[in-house]
XYZ file of C-alpha atoms in Angstrom:
675
model
C 109.862 84.237 70.736
C 111.294 80.734 71.200
C 110.440 77.916 68.831
C 112.194 74.573 68.988
C 112.730 73.340 65.440
C 114.753 70.186 65.880
C 116.486 68.091 68.509
C 119.248 65.649 67.673
C 120.798 63.551 70.414
C 123.952 61.506 69.720
C 125.313 58.810 72.037
C 128.479 57.186 70.734
C 129.636 53.717 71.733
C 132.514 51.596 70.501
C 130.582 50.106 67.595
C 127.410 52.077 67.159
C 125.918 55.515 67.429
C 122.551 55.782 69.115
C 120.381 58.826 69.020
C 117.168 60.722 68.557
C 116.520 63.155 65.725
C 113.107 64.760 65.360
C 111.561 68.029 64.244
C 109.048 70.081 66.187
C 106.473 72.491 64.835
C 104.125 75.231 65.943
C 101.036 74.038 67.796
C 100.790 70.740 69.619
C 103.757 68.319 69.563
C 103.344 64.966 71.274
C 106.308 62.806 72.276
C 104.411 59.601 72.972
C 105.202 56.024 73.921
C 103.259 52.944 74.906
C 105.026 52.737 78.246
C 106.373 55.308 80.627
C 109.940 53.966 80.730
C 110.881 54.480 77.097
C 112.967 57.636 77.525
C 110.525 60.498 76.793
C 111.670 62.411 79.855
C 115.307 61.920 78.794
C 114.453 63.542 75.468
C 112.690 66.477 77.123
C 115.481 66.823 79.693
C 117.935 67.228 76.827
C 115.969 70.263 75.580
C 116.342 71.838 79.041
C 120.021 70.843 79.089
C 120.856 72.370 75.719
C 119.258 75.661 76.825
C 121.133 75.605 80.141
C 117.849 75.243 82.015
C 118.550 71.897 83.725
C 118.179 73.587 87.139
C 114.430 73.279 86.502
C 114.948 69.506 86.715
C 116.897 69.832 89.929
C 120.602 70.322 89.345
C 123.395 71.561 87.142
C 125.430 69.776 84.535
C 125.196 66.242 83.181
C 124.228 64.783 86.562
C 120.560 65.603 85.820
C 120.711 63.342 82.762
C 120.053 59.619 82.759
C 122.722 56.891 82.586
C 122.162 56.542 78.839
C 124.104 59.773 78.329
C 126.909 59.032 80.775
C 127.620 55.347 81.360
C 125.817 52.640 79.381
C 123.048 52.334 76.852
C 121.002 49.235 76.388
C 120.069 47.635 73.082
C 117.970 44.514 73.439
C 120.207 42.143 75.404
C 123.365 44.181 74.775
C 124.792 46.872 77.024
C 127.127 49.380 75.351
C 129.480 51.615 77.353
C 128.968 55.256 76.373
C 132.100 56.898 74.989
C 130.705 60.302 74.073
C 127.299 61.962 74.144
C 125.726 65.331 73.458
C 122.861 67.030 71.677
C 122.123 69.626 69.007
C 119.105 71.867 69.426
C 117.873 74.059 66.573
C 115.811 77.030 67.753
C 114.090 79.948 66.021
C 113.368 83.425 67.401
C 110.965 84.521 64.657
C 113.794 85.991 62.550
C 116.938 83.902 62.907
C 117.765 80.242 63.345
C 120.666 78.962 65.408
C 121.815 75.520 66.460
C 123.087 74.877 69.963
C 125.430 72.021 70.865
C 126.135 70.943 74.424
C 128.103 67.862 75.383
C 126.925 65.497 78.085
C 130.049 63.360 77.995
C 133.055 64.241 75.881
C 136.618 63.901 77.057
C 138.378 67.281 77.432
C 135.153 69.220 76.888
C 133.516 70.739 79.968
C 129.745 70.404 80.036
C 129.498 74.119 80.837
C 130.734 74.901 77.312
C 128.007 75.572 74.747
C 128.682 75.987 71.038
C 126.356 78.170 68.997
C 126.168 77.676 65.219
C 124.544 80.578 63.386
C 122.620 78.332 60.999
C 120.077 75.561 60.964
C 121.237 72.097 61.920
C 121.715 70.920 58.338
C 124.306 73.570 57.623
C 126.387 73.746 60.772
C 129.422 72.271 58.998
C 129.381 74.717 56.087
C 132.517 76.801 55.882
C 130.585 80.064 55.968
C 128.627 79.104 59.114
C 129.744 81.189 62.057
C 130.509 79.356 65.283
C 130.787 80.829 68.738
C 131.636 79.138 72.037
C 130.009 80.342 75.227
C 129.719 79.244 78.841
C 126.848 78.589 81.188
C 126.410 78.145 84.966
C 129.501 80.171 85.741
C 129.754 83.625 87.308
C 128.431 86.380 85.019
C 126.988 83.869 82.489
C 123.820 85.994 82.550
C 125.587 89.299 81.975
C 128.909 88.860 80.145
C 129.215 88.833 76.361
C 130.369 85.213 76.288
C 127.752 84.122 78.810
C 125.274 81.844 77.043
C 122.216 83.087 78.909
C 123.189 86.664 78.145
C 123.340 85.670 74.461
C 120.064 83.734 74.694
C 118.335 86.726 76.280
C 119.332 88.903 73.329
C 118.525 86.191 70.776
C 115.008 85.752 72.189
C 114.486 89.533 72.133
C 113.958 89.508 75.868
C 114.997 92.333 78.144
C 115.197 90.886 81.610
C 114.394 93.320 84.427
C 116.592 94.076 87.416
C 114.834 92.866 90.555
C 115.573 92.780 94.302
C 117.597 89.792 95.491
C 117.487 88.101 98.873
C 120.755 89.765 99.902
C 119.193 93.212 99.216
C 121.225 93.583 96.016
C 119.586 94.239 92.639
C 120.066 91.469 90.082
C 118.809 90.515 86.670
C 115.864 88.119 86.681
C 117.275 84.774 85.540
C 116.045 83.003 82.401
C 115.872 79.714 84.343
C 113.249 81.248 86.630
C 111.139 82.518 83.760
C 111.153 79.243 81.859
C 110.260 77.278 84.992
C 106.821 78.835 84.522
C 106.628 77.306 81.046
C 108.512 74.022 81.284
C 106.662 71.640 83.627
C 108.916 68.674 84.283
C 107.738 65.283 85.480
C 109.175 64.958 89.000
C 108.803 68.354 90.689
C 106.684 70.312 88.251
C 103.354 68.755 89.211
C 103.610 69.429 92.960
C 102.217 72.942 92.653
C 102.078 75.925 90.336
C 105.640 77.055 89.559
C 106.977 74.397 91.930
C 109.865 73.598 89.579
C 111.320 77.071 89.992
C 114.961 76.845 91.101
C 116.123 78.882 94.086
C 118.525 81.487 92.742
C 118.365 84.153 95.432
C 115.723 86.377 93.835
C 113.228 87.810 96.298
C 109.573 86.889 95.543
C 110.774 85.079 92.418
C 107.335 83.632 91.449
C 105.758 87.056 91.646
C 108.560 88.602 89.588
C 108.298 85.906 86.917
C 104.543 86.427 86.492
C 105.014 90.210 86.405
C 107.589 89.761 83.649
C 105.546 87.271 81.606
C 102.491 89.547 81.677
C 104.664 92.670 81.360
C 102.914 94.287 84.310
C 103.646 97.918 85.018
C 104.045 97.029 88.695
C 107.479 95.627 87.891
C 108.491 98.859 86.221
C 106.810 100.904 88.950
C 108.648 98.971 91.665
C 111.893 99.512 89.795
C 111.139 103.228 89.478
C 110.238 103.408 93.169
C 113.529 101.745 94.085
C 115.398 104.212 91.889
C 113.498 107.140 93.391
C 114.188 105.908 96.916
C 117.891 105.715 96.082
C 117.754 109.184 94.516
C 115.929 110.588 97.565
C 118.528 109.106 99.936
C 121.390 110.446 97.832
C 119.959 113.972 97.629
C 119.238 114.055 101.379
C 122.735 112.848 102.247
C 124.362 115.341 99.864
C 122.163 118.164 101.173
C 122.968 117.335 104.806
C 126.692 117.168 104.012
C 126.672 120.592 102.363
C 124.681 122.149 105.223
C 127.034 120.610 107.795
C 130.144 121.891 105.981
C 128.731 125.427 105.720
C 127.696 125.527 109.391
C 131.071 124.174 110.447
C 132.956 126.921 108.607
C 130.493 129.612 109.699
C 130.948 128.651 113.351
C 134.715 128.478 112.957
C 134.652 132.145 111.945
C 132.366 132.957 114.926
C 129.543 133.811 112.545
C 125.903 132.768 112.452
C 123.800 131.725 109.467
C 120.022 131.921 109.158
C 117.598 130.717 106.496
C 119.678 127.661 105.536
C 117.176 124.862 104.689
C 118.158 121.816 106.777
C 116.486 119.378 104.355
C 115.997 119.282 100.558
C 113.446 121.633 99.007
C 112.920 123.473 95.754
C 114.837 126.702 96.312
C 113.648 129.982 94.841
C 115.303 133.409 94.709
C 113.323 134.286 97.839
C 114.808 131.278 99.652
C 118.338 132.243 98.646
C 117.746 135.834 99.789
C 116.769 134.538 103.247
C 120.118 132.788 103.718
C 122.124 135.373 105.657
C 125.539 135.081 107.287
C 126.099 137.469 110.182
C 128.840 138.339 112.596
C 128.145 140.297 115.739
C 124.581 140.795 114.438
C 125.868 142.510 111.263
C 125.581 141.156 107.755
C 128.899 139.618 106.835
C 129.328 142.078 103.960
C 128.732 145.060 106.219
C 131.001 143.563 108.850
C 133.815 143.185 106.308
C 133.279 146.808 105.237
C 133.603 147.938 108.856
C 136.760 145.886 109.266
C 138.156 147.364 106.088
C 137.446 150.862 107.413
C 139.140 149.983 110.728
C 142.122 148.671 108.802
C 142.326 151.900 106.812
C 142.048 153.928 110.022
C 144.943 151.957 111.490
C 146.975 152.708 108.401
C 146.266 156.396 108.962
C 147.661 156.246 112.533
C 151.209 157.245 113.184
C 153.019 153.976 113.878
C 155.317 155.293 116.671
C 154.351 154.940 120.329
C 155.143 158.537 121.156
C 152.294 159.580 118.855
C 149.651 157.281 120.500
C 150.702 156.902 124.144
C 147.456 158.177 125.689
C 145.293 156.156 123.336
C 147.327 153.022 124.124
C 146.712 153.396 127.838
C 142.960 153.873 127.342
C 142.747 150.915 124.959
C 144.682 148.646 127.312
C 142.290 149.544 130.108
C 139.258 148.800 127.946
C 140.784 145.577 126.661
C 141.541 144.319 130.155
C 138.001 145.176 131.203
C 136.615 143.196 128.256
C 138.889 140.279 129.118
C 137.506 140.192 132.678
C 133.948 140.271 131.367
C 134.680 137.416 128.975
C 136.330 135.376 131.693
C 133.350 135.913 133.973
C 130.936 134.969 131.195
C 132.914 131.798 130.512
C 132.726 130.843 134.183
C 128.956 131.335 134.170
C 128.576 129.356 130.966
C 130.742 126.564 132.379
C 128.404 126.369 135.381
C 125.446 126.109 133.016
C 127.315 123.451 131.058
C 127.822 121.373 134.218
C 124.126 121.711 135.086
C 123.149 120.500 131.628
C 125.464 117.490 131.984
C 123.893 116.672 135.362
C 120.377 117.013 133.917
C 121.206 114.705 131.021
C 122.705 112.064 133.325
C 119.623 112.253 135.524
C 117.330 111.839 132.515
C 119.377 108.877 131.280
C 119.013 107.182 134.662
C 115.263 107.795 134.653
C 115.006 106.496 131.098
C 116.824 103.323 132.074
C 114.403 102.765 134.962
C 111.374 103.399 132.745
C 112.663 101.080 130.025
C 112.983 98.332 132.650
C 109.460 99.055 133.923
C 108.052 98.954 130.393
C 109.808 95.660 129.688
C 108.490 94.121 132.910
C 104.963 95.313 132.268
C 105.046 94.041 128.688
C 106.231 90.642 129.885
C 103.399 90.581 132.401
C 100.881 91.564 129.721
C 102.267 88.962 127.325
C 101.986 86.220 129.935
C 98.472 87.359 130.777
C 97.479 87.262 127.070
C 98.994 83.795 126.745
C 96.755 82.637 129.575
C 99.466 82.239 132.188
C 98.135 81.130 135.536
C 101.303 81.956 137.459
C 100.484 84.271 140.374
C 96.868 83.639 139.617
C 95.436 85.445 142.608
C 97.857 88.332 142.731
C 97.386 88.944 139.006
C 93.709 89.349 139.806
C 94.538 91.696 142.705
C 93.375 89.100 145.230
C 95.150 87.935 148.336
C 96.253 84.291 147.729
C 95.536 83.478 151.404
C 92.318 85.227 152.342
C 91.136 85.997 148.777
C 90.311 89.581 149.685
C 90.992 92.419 147.294
C 94.396 94.038 147.538
C 95.313 97.483 146.257
C 98.294 98.400 144.092
C 99.281 101.242 146.394
C 99.918 101.716 150.077
C 98.517 105.234 149.964
C 94.885 105.780 150.912
C 92.803 106.362 147.823
C 89.315 107.709 147.417
C 86.842 104.971 146.629
C 86.066 106.306 143.171
C 89.697 106.702 142.033
C 90.562 104.003 139.473
C 93.871 102.125 139.562
C 95.682 101.649 136.282
C 95.787 98.121 134.887
C 98.834 96.715 133.070
C 97.858 98.110 129.664
C 97.222 101.591 131.069
C 100.489 101.386 132.919
C 102.383 100.517 129.717
C 100.773 103.430 127.903
C 101.587 105.764 130.794
C 105.214 104.585 130.921
C 105.582 104.940 127.153
C 104.311 108.514 127.385
C 106.768 109.213 130.208
C 109.602 107.702 128.177
C 108.739 109.892 125.184
C 108.627 112.954 127.412
C 112.023 112.134 128.953
C 113.564 111.513 125.528
C 112.279 114.870 124.354
C 113.693 116.530 127.482
C 117.047 114.818 126.920
C 117.160 116.060 123.339
C 116.346 119.576 124.514
C 119.098 119.526 127.126
C 121.515 118.076 124.560
C 120.725 120.957 122.215
C 121.283 123.464 125.030
C 124.562 121.782 125.872
C 125.784 122.117 122.289
C 124.814 125.787 122.152
C 126.575 126.558 125.434
C 129.694 124.671 124.392
C 129.782 126.586 121.096
C 129.442 129.893 122.949
C 132.296 128.939 125.277
C 134.465 127.983 122.299
C 133.780 131.290 120.567
C 134.418 133.288 123.723
C 137.675 131.447 124.423
C 138.797 132.197 120.891
C 137.950 135.870 121.309
C 139.611 135.842 124.715
C 142.797 134.541 123.149
C 142.801 137.437 120.665
C 142.078 139.989 123.385
C 144.905 138.662 125.547
C 147.275 138.841 122.584
C 146.173 142.437 121.978
C 146.609 143.343 125.653
C 150.091 141.830 125.609
C 150.991 143.966 122.598
C 149.547 147.095 124.247
C 151.522 146.478 127.440
C 154.651 145.899 125.422
C 154.114 149.195 123.608
C 153.757 151.103 126.885
C 157.125 149.827 128.103
C 158.963 150.586 124.850
C 160.877 153.758 124.000
C 158.800 156.534 122.560
C 160.368 156.224 119.137
C 159.617 152.508 118.805
C 156.974 151.282 116.376
C 153.665 150.271 118.020
C 153.418 146.467 118.263
C 149.715 146.782 119.068
C 148.986 148.663 115.866
C 150.901 146.104 113.840
C 149.112 143.259 115.650
C 145.689 144.809 115.019
C 146.500 145.341 111.362
C 147.548 141.734 110.948
C 144.581 140.515 112.964
C 142.049 142.529 110.936
C 143.677 141.554 107.667
C 143.559 137.911 108.655
C 139.894 138.156 109.704
C 138.918 139.900 106.482
C 140.643 137.192 104.453
C 138.976 134.427 106.453
C 135.523 135.990 106.072
C 136.026 136.455 102.339
C 137.010 132.795 102.092
C 133.800 131.972 103.940
C 131.803 133.981 101.400
C 133.567 132.221 98.516
C 132.954 128.863 100.183
C 129.250 129.604 100.547
C 129.055 130.850 96.927
C 130.564 127.585 95.686
C 128.182 125.553 97.802
C 125.280 127.676 96.638
C 125.916 126.204 93.187
C 125.736 122.745 94.754
C 122.459 123.758 96.418
C 121.084 124.871 93.052
C 121.964 121.508 91.483
C 120.520 119.565 94.408
C 117.387 121.704 94.297
C 116.940 120.882 90.601
C 117.450 117.177 91.313
C 114.922 117.394 94.151
C 112.409 119.029 91.825
C 112.990 116.296 89.237
C 112.617 113.648 91.962
C 109.298 115.123 93.139
C 107.978 115.291 89.571
C 108.849 111.631 88.938
C 107.376 110.616 92.279
C 104.140 112.436 91.487
C 103.995 110.707 88.083
C 103.925 107.254 89.674
C 100.444 105.777 89.907
C 98.839 106.227 93.314
C 97.655 102.654 93.302
C 99.976 99.717 92.946
C 98.412 98.657 89.659
C 98.039 100.707 86.517
C 94.827 100.467 84.515
C 96.647 98.178 82.045
C 97.706 95.926 84.915
C 94.123 95.664 86.121
C 92.988 94.630 82.661
C 95.752 92.020 82.346
C 95.056 90.508 85.758
C 91.349 90.439 84.925
C 92.115 88.593 81.691
C 94.395 86.166 83.552
C 91.605 85.392 85.995
C 89.052 84.963 83.195
C 91.348 82.633 81.238
C 92.107 80.644 84.393
C 88.468 80.161 85.343
C 87.535 79.315 81.755
C 90.311 76.719 81.568
C 89.373 75.226 84.941
C 85.799 74.783 83.719
C 86.970 73.134 80.491
C 89.405 70.829 82.277
C 86.812 69.612 84.787
C 88.065 71.198 88.027
C 85.597 69.965 90.649
C 87.033 70.742 94.086
C 84.792 73.789 94.490
C 81.338 74.259 93.016
C 81.484 77.942 92.290
C 84.578 78.557 90.158
C 83.830 82.270 90.208
C 85.350 82.188 93.699
C 88.731 81.587 92.094
C 90.699 84.803 91.916
C 94.204 85.996 91.183
C 95.933 86.972 94.400
C 96.939 90.621 94.453
C 99.887 89.657 96.633
C 101.616 87.082 94.406
C 99.403 86.772 91.273
C 98.787 83.076 91.949
C 95.329 81.467 92.022
C 93.556 81.815 95.349
C 90.206 81.016 96.869
C 89.001 83.412 99.570
C 92.537 84.663 100.015
C 94.155 81.235 100.434
C 96.344 79.234 98.058
C 94.069 77.382 95.674
C 96.003 74.158 96.275
C 94.573 73.874 99.794
C 91.076 73.431 98.348
C 92.131 71.176 95.484
C 92.206 67.410 95.245
C 95.380 65.836 93.831
C 93.937 65.540 90.325
C 92.420 69.035 90.487
C 95.824 70.393 91.462
C 97.086 68.997 88.142
C 94.167 70.638 86.323
C 94.993 73.928 88.063
C 98.612 73.704 86.847
C 97.413 73.056 83.267
C 94.944 75.920 83.510
C 97.303 78.482 85.024
C 100.256 77.634 82.764
C 98.068 77.973 79.666
C 96.423 81.135 81.075
C 99.773 82.884 81.380
C 100.455 82.231 77.694
C 96.894 83.136 76.654
C 96.940 86.409 78.610
C 100.392 87.297 77.315
C 99.200 86.753 73.732
C 96.044 88.771 74.394
C 97.760 91.725 76.094
C 101.203 91.799 74.416
C 103.148 90.248 77.271
C 106.648 88.779 77.279
C 105.819 85.065 77.063
C 108.247 83.432 74.564
C 105.372 81.277 73.288
C 106.662 77.825 74.155
C 105.323 75.354 76.725
C 106.584 71.921 77.687
C 104.563 69.453 79.765
C 106.165 66.161 80.767
C 103.528 63.524 81.583
C 100.607 65.872 82.355
C 98.225 62.955 82.954
C 99.151 62.656 86.632
C 96.976 61.308 89.458
C 94.522 59.386 87.262
C 93.276 62.369 85.308
C 90.005 61.637 83.560
C 90.569 61.060 79.852
C 87.814 63.478 78.823
C 89.589 66.271 80.719
C 92.838 65.401 78.984
C 90.987 65.639 75.682
C 89.801 69.148 76.573
C 93.388 70.055 77.486
C 94.624 68.931 74.061
C 91.741 70.593 72.239
C 92.369 73.863 74.048
C 95.970 73.816 72.790
C 95.002 72.804 69.238
C 92.215 75.388 68.956
C 93.751 78.357 70.773
C 97.529 78.052 70.628
C 98.242 76.986 67.059
C 100.729 79.841 66.584
C 102.574 78.975 69.773
C 104.419 75.761 70.485
C 103.447 73.158 73.087
C 105.518 70.006 73.540
C 103.992 67.246 75.629
C 105.593 64.006 76.706
C 102.793 61.488 77.244
C 102.326 57.784 77.815
C 99.513 56.318 75.700
C 99.405 53.074 77.562
C 95.648 52.613 77.797
C 93.147 52.559 74.999
C 91.273 55.638 76.241
C 94.365 57.844 76.089
C 95.283 56.383 72.704
C 91.763 57.189 71.528
C 92.089 60.790 72.706
C 95.300 61.175 70.709
C 93.846 59.475 67.640
C 90.774 61.734 67.720
C 92.823 64.898 67.549
C 92.155 66.721 64.274
C 94.499 65.500 61.569
C 97.194 67.979 60.580
C 96.731 69.952 63.761
C 99.389 68.214 65.778
C 102.796 66.568 65.427
C 103.085 63.060 66.840
C 106.549 61.685 67.619
C 106.064 58.051 68.550
C 108.908 56.715 70.661
C 109.527 52.974 70.088
C 110.635 50.579 72.803
C 113.679 52.776 73.444
C 113.994 56.485 72.760
C 117.561 56.197 71.480
C 117.850 54.082 68.352
C 120.826 53.244 66.212
C 121.630 56.007 63.721
C 123.932 55.778 60.732
C 126.438 58.508 61.437
C 127.238 61.510 63.504
C 126.040 64.905 62.338
């Protein structure tokens, strides 16, 4: 809740202090003058300024204020140079009262400094009154502890949502944007609904502001969807990374793995049991057992050559035979690898040709659709000279065989392109498999050659020498067992990661399923219905006449702004009806928020709402609507009561139901002393 209790403006000159000091109350507050150049807008601008909302007027800092705050102030025939100026604003949040001071012109005090007194204005100089200095319109002023707008957000019991920004980042919705839907200033505010909203880099800022004011679930749902999308991306990336690491290590050990889910899913015990690592078509556990048995058998062998001479000769023969087979297999695989490379290059060339054909055909179709008359006859398959029909092919065709037109040709080429892309992917996959097989075989070949070298060395050693081949095989088997055990440990560790990712995936799916299928919750539908009803009711009261059937007015589901048959309501509105629409919609936001427990702070400011020769009777309905329906909120209106009709409307307001602040010939009068 925001309620403005009191505004005190002080402008100090060499000899006098000029100022404005008035109280504001709940309900209707009128800042009125007989002429429209008395300084009402300067008073209202100072409210914006004290709250750090001057961007709604069109800028930052004291430059949005009039000369009376910065250079000179006039008093009858005298002109007084301004030495210092600033304003105190007392506000109430329903529980606490604070007083804000912001300087417009004070030497050695930056206008971005705001002082907050934790008391009403009368008691700011008491010794026990706490004082805090804060800053505004500087980086992090909306988020840091000493940022004034961060403080104001907390003070007003507002929790601003995080929303998408234009640079794809997520930022807090700014207070200036929200209050631009409640403070309608004189120069820009009457151009259109929410036209005074500053540009602060928030995507779809008007839509976000209305969602916040009405507290629509769509805002929360969008936020949840963004979070879920981020969670989905993170789980998928983590899952892919783990799978890639496991496959990489499995292939390095010349093993294969089956049953490994390539994408996130909820894993069960059955799924885990299907994940099997194999080597040479044996389960890795069984393979390690066999290796262990071989290692034990080697230990049982007598280590001297004289004891194993015959076996060494047989093993060398078998090893050399295996080496020849491997070498032959590698040659055959290398041939296949070359063929796959040639196939892929051929497909890439064909794809390039088809892409060019598609582009040319699309250009031709585009020109045809645009009504191009270039190549008029040939585009109609007519000879430009004799005007006889010409065929698209030099081959003889049966009379009943149709020739494809441009659109059919594009579709045909697209299908061919898809087919070629699929073929290229298939050949690429084959190429990877062949290359992996070659790598594994070369690795095995290296081991076999090392073994053969050891066997040959043994055969040429003395009979009493220790067998180098046996020692090599022992070391080789021991090394392989250790590597495979490390692979098992690696998979076991990553299985834990899989379990965590699976749980996160389950949680993600549950949250995704809990989101409403439709964009709007049932509460949202009710709120938007109420907003539309309030809007139409207000338009009727305020004399909107640009369309006969006001039931055609609806709230756009795209941006929550008034629309008629899907188009912006402004397009169907006269200048004066556009003003009525701004009255109606601004009040409707507050009315709907009150009705459906929205986030509206409960304060509205209208500066000179009687624009474009508004009929006085409509203005009267506008005032009555505020007096009768918004007595617990606060509406401040700056108005010129120049003509008798307007003065009569003000005078006929029910006594005690409004606060009239009559501005004399000048808004800033001489005051006795500074606060």
